[in-house]
Short mmCIF file of N, CA and C in Angstrom, two decimals:
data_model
loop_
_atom_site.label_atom_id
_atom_site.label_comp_id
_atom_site.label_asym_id
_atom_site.label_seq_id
_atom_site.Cartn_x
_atom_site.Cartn_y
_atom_site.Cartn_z
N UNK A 1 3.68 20.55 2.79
CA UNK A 1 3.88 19.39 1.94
C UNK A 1 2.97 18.26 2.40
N UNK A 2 2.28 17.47 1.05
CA UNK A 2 1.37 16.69 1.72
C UNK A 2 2.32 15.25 1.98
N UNK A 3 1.89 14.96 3.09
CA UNK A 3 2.88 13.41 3.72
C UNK A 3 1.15 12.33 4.03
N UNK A 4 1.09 11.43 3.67
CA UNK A 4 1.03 10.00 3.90
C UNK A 4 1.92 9.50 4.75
N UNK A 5 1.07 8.97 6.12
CA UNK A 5 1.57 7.71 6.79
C UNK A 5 1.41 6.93 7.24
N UNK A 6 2.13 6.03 6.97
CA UNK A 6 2.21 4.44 7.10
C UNK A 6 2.40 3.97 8.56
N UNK A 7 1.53 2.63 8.54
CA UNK A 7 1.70 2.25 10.03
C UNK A 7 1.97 0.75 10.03
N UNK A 8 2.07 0.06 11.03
CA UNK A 8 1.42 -1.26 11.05
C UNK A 8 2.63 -2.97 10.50
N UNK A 9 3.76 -2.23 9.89
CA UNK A 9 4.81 -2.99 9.86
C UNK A 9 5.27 -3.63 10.85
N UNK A 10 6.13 -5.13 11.16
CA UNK A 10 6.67 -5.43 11.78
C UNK A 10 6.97 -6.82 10.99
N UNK A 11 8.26 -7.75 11.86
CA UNK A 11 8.67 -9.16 11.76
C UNK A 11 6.78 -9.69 12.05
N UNK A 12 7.07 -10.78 11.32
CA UNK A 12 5.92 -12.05 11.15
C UNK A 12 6.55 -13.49 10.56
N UNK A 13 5.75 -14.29 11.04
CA UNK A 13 6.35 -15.86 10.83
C UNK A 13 5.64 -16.11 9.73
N UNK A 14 6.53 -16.38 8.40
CA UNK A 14 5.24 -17.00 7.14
C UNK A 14 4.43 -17.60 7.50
N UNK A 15 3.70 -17.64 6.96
CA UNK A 15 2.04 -18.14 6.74
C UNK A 15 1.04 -17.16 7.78
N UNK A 16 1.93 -15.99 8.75
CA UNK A 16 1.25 -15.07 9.50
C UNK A 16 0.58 -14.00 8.73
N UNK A 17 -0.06 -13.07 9.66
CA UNK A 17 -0.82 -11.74 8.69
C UNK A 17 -0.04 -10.24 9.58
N UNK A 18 -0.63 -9.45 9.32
CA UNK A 18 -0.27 -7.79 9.03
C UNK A 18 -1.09 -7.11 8.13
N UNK A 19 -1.17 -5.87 8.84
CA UNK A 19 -2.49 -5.37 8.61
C UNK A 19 -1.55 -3.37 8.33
N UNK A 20 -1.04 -3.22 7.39
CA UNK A 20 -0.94 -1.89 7.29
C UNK A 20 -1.95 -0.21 7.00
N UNK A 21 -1.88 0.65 7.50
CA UNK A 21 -2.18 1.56 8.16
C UNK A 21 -1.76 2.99 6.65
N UNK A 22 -2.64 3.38 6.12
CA UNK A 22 -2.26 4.28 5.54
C UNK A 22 -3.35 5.79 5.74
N UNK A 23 -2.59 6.39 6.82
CA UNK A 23 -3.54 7.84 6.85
C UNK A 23 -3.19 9.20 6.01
N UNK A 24 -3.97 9.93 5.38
CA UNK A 24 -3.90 11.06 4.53
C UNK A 24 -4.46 11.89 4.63
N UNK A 25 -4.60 13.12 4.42
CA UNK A 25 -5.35 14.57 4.62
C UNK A 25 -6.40 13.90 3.82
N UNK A 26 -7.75 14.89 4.26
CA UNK A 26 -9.01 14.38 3.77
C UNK A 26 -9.44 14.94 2.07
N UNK A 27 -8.66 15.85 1.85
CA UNK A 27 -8.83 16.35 0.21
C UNK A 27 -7.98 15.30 -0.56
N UNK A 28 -6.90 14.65 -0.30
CA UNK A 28 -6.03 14.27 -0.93
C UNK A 28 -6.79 12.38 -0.96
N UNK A 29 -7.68 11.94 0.35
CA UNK A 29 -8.01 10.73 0.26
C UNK A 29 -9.34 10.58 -0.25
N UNK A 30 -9.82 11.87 -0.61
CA UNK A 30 -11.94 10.99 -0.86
C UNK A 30 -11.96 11.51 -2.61
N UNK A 31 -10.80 11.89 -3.08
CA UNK A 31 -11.00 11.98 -4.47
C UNK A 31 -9.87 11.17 -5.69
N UNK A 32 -9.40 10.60 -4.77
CA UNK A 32 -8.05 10.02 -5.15
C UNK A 32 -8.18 8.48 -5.16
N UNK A 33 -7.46 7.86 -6.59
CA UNK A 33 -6.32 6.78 -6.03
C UNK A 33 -5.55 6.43 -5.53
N UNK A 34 -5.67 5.45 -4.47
CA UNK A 34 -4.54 5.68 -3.40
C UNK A 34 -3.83 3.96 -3.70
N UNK A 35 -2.66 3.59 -3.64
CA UNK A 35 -2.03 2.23 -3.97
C UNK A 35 -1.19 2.00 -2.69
N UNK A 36 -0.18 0.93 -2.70
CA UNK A 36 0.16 0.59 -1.87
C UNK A 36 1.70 -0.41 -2.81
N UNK A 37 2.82 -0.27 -2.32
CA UNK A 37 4.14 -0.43 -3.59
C UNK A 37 4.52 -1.21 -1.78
N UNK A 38 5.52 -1.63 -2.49
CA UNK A 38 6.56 -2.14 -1.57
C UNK A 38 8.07 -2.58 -2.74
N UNK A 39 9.33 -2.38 -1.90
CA UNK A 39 10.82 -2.30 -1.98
C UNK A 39 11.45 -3.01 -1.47
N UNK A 40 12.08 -4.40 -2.04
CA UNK A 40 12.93 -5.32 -1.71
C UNK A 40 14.27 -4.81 -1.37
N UNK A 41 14.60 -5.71 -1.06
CA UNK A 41 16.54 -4.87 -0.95
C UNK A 41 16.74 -5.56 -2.35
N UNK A 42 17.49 -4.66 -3.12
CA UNK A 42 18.65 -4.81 -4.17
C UNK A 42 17.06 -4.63 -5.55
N UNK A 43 16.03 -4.58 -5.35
CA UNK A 43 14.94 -4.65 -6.19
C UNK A 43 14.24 -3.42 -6.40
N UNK A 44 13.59 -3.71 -7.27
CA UNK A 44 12.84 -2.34 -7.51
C UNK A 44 11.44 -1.71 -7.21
N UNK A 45 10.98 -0.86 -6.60
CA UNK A 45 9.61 -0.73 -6.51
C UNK A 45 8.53 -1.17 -7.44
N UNK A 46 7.71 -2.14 -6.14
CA UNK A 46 6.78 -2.87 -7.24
C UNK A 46 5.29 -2.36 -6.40
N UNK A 47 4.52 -1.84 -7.86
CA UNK A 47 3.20 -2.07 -7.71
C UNK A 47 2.49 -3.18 -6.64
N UNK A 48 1.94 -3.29 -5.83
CA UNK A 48 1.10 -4.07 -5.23
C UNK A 48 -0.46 -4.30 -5.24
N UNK A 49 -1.11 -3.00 -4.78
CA UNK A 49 -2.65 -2.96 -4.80
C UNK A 49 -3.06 -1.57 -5.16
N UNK A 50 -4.24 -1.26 -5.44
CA UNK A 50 -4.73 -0.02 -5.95
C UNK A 50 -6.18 -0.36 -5.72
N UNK A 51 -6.78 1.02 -4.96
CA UNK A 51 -8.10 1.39 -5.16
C UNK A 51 -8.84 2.54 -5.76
N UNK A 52 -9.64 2.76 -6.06
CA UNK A 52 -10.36 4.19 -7.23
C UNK A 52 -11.27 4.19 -6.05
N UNK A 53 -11.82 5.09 -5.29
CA UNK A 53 -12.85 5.39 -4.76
C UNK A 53 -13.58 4.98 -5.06
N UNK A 54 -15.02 3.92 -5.08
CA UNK A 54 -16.37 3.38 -5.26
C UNK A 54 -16.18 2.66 -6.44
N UNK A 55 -15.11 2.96 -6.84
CA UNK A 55 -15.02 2.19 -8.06
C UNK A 55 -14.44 0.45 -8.56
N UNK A 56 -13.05 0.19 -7.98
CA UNK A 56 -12.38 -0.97 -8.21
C UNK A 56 -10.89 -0.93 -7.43
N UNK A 57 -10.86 -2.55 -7.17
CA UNK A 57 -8.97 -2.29 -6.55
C UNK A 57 -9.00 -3.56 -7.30
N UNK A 58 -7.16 -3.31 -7.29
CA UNK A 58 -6.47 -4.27 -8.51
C UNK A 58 -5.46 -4.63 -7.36
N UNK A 59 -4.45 -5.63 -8.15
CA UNK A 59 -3.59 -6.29 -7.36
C UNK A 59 -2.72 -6.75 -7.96
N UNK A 60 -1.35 -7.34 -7.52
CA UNK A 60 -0.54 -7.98 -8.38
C UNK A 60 -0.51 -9.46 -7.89
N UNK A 61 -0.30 -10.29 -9.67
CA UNK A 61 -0.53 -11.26 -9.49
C UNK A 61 0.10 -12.25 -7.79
N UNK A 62 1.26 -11.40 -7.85
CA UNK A 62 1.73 -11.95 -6.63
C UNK A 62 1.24 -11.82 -4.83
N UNK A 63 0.10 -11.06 -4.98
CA UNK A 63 -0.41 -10.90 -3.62
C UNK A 63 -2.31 -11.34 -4.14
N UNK A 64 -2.46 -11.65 -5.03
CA UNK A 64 -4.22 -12.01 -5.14
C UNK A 64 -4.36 -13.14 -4.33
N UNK A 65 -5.16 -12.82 -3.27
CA UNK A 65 -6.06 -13.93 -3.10
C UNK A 65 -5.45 -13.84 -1.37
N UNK A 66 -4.45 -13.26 -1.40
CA UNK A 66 -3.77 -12.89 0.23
C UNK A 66 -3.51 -11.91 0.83
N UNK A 67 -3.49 -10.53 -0.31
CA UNK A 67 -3.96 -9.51 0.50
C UNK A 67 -5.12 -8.49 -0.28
N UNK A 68 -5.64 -7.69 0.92
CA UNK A 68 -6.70 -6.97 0.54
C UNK A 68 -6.73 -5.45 1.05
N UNK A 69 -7.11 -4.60 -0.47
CA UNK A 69 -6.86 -3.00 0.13
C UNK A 69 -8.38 -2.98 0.72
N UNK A 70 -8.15 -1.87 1.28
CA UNK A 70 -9.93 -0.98 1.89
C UNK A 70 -9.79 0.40 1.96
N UNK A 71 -10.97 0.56 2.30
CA UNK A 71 -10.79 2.18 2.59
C UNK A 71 -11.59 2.35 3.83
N UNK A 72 -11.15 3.31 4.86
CA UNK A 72 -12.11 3.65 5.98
C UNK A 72 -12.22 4.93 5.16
N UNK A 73 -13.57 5.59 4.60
CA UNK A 73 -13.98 6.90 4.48
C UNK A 73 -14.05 8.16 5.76
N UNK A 74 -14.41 7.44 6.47
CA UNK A 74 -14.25 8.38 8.10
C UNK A 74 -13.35 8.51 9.02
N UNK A 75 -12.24 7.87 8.74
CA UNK A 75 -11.10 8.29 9.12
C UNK A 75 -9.90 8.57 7.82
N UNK A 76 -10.41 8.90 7.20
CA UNK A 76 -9.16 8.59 5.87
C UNK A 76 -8.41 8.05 5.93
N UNK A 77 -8.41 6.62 6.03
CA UNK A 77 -7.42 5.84 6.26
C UNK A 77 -7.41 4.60 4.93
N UNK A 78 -6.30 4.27 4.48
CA UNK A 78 -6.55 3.14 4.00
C UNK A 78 -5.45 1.66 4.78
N UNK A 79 -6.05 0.95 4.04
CA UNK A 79 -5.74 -0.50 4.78
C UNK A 79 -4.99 -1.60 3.96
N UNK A 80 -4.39 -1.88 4.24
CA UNK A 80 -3.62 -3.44 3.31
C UNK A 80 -3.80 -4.56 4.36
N UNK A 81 -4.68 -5.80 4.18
CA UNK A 81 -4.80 -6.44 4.78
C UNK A 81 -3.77 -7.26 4.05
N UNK A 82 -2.84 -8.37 5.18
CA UNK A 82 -1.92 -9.39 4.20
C UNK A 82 -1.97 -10.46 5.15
N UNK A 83 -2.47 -11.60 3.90
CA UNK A 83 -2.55 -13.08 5.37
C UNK A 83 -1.62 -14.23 4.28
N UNK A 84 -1.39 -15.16 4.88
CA UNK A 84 -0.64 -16.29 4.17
C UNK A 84 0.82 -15.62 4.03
N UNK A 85 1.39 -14.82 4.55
CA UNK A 85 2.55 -14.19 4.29
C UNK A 85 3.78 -14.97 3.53
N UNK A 86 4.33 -14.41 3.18
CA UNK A 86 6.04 -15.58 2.52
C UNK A 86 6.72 -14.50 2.59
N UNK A 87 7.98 -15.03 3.17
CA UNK A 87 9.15 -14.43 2.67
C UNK A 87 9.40 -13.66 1.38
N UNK A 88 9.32 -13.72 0.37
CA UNK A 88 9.15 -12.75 -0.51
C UNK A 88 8.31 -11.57 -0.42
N UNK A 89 7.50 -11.82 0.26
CA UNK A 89 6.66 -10.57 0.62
C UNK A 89 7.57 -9.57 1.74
N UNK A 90 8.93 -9.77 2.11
CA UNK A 90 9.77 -8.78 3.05
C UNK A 90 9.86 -7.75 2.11
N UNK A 91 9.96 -6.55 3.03
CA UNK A 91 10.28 -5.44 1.70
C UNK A 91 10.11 -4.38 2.91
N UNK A 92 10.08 -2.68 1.92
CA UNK A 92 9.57 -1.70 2.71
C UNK A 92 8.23 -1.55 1.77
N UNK A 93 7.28 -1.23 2.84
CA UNK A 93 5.89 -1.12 2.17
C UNK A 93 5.14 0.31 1.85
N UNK A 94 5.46 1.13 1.01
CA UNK A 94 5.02 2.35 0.75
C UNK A 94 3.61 2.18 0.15
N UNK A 95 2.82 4.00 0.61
CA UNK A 95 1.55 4.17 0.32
C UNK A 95 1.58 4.88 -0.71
N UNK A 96 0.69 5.50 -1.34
CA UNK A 96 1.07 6.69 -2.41
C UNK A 96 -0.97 6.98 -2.73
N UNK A 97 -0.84 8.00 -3.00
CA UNK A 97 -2.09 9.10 -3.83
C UNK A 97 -1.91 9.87 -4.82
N UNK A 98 -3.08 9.76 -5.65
CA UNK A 98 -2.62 10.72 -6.85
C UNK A 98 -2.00 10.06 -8.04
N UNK A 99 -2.52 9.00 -8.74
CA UNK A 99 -1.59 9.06 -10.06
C UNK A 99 -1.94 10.06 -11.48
N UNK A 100 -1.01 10.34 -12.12
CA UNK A 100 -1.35 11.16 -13.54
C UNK A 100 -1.40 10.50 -14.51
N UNK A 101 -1.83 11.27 -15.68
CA UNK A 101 -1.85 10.07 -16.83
C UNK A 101 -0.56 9.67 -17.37
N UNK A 102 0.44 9.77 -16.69
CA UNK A 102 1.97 9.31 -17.18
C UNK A 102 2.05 8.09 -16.08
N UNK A 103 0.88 8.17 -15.31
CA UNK A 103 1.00 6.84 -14.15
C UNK A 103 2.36 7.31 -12.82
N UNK A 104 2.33 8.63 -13.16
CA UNK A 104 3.66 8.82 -11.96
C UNK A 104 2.88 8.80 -10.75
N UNK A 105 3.26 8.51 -9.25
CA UNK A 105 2.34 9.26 -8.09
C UNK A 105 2.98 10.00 -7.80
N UNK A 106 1.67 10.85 -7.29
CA UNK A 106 2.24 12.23 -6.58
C UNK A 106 2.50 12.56 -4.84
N UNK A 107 1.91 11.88 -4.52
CA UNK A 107 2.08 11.71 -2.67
C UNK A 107 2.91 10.78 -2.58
N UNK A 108 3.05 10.46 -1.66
CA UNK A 108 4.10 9.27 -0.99
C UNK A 108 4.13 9.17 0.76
N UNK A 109 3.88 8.33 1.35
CA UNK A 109 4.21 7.99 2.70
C UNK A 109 5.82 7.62 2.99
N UNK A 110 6.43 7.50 3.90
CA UNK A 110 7.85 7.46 4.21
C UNK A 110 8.24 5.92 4.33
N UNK A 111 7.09 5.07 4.61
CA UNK A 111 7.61 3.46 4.54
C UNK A 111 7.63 3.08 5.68
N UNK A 112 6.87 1.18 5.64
CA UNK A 112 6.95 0.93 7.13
C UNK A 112 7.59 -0.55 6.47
N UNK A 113 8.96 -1.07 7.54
CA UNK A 113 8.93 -2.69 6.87
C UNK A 113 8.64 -3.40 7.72
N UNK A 114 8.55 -4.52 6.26
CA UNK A 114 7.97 -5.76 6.39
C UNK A 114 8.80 -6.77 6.58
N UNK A 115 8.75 -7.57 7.92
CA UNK A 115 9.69 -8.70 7.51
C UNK A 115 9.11 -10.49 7.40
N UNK A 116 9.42 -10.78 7.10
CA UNK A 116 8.43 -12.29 6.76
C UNK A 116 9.85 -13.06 6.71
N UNK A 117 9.57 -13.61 8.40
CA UNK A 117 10.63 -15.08 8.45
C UNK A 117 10.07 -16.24 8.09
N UNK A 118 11.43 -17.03 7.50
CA UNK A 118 10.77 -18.75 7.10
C UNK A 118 10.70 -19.28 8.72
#
């Protein structure tokens, strides 16, 4: 079974950064979209960032301009950079690869959280 995992979670003081860690088998990361969701308590999984290989990453309005995906190609790794943090940004932070044209993903990492004190 293919597993994604997540690294790089911990407590942070708003307005701090965090830098998450997403490693994947190498077939599943150099042809793929790979995103990055995170899970509030009592809320629902929300979209965050997305990259297309050479192509484009997107974001939600609620993290532009404070965090940033990447890709390391030579380690298959991808990256969520997050600076200016807020409290709303606490959550669990899942990776994922693979969407279909129904937009489902098909991989998933197990989750690392995030906590963002005032």
């Amino acid at each position: 079974q293919v597993q994604l995992m997540e690294s790089g979670g911990g407590l942070v003081q708003a307005g701090g950064s965090l830098r998450l860690s997403c490693a994947a088998p190498a077939n599943i990361f150099r042809i793929n979209i790979m995103g990055w969701h995170r899970q509030a308590p009592g809320r629902q999984r929300e979209l965050v960032a997305t990259v297309v290989p050479g192509i484009s990453t997107n974001y939600a309005d609620s993290v532009k301009g404070r965090f940033t995906i990447s890709r390391d190609n030579g380690n298959n790794t991808m990256y969520l950079q997050m600076n200016s943090l807020k409290p709303d940004d606490t959550g669990v932070y899942y990776c994922s690869a693979h969407r279909n044209t129904l937009g489902q993903w098909t991989y998933w990492g197990q989750g690392t959280q995030v906590t963002v004190s005032s």
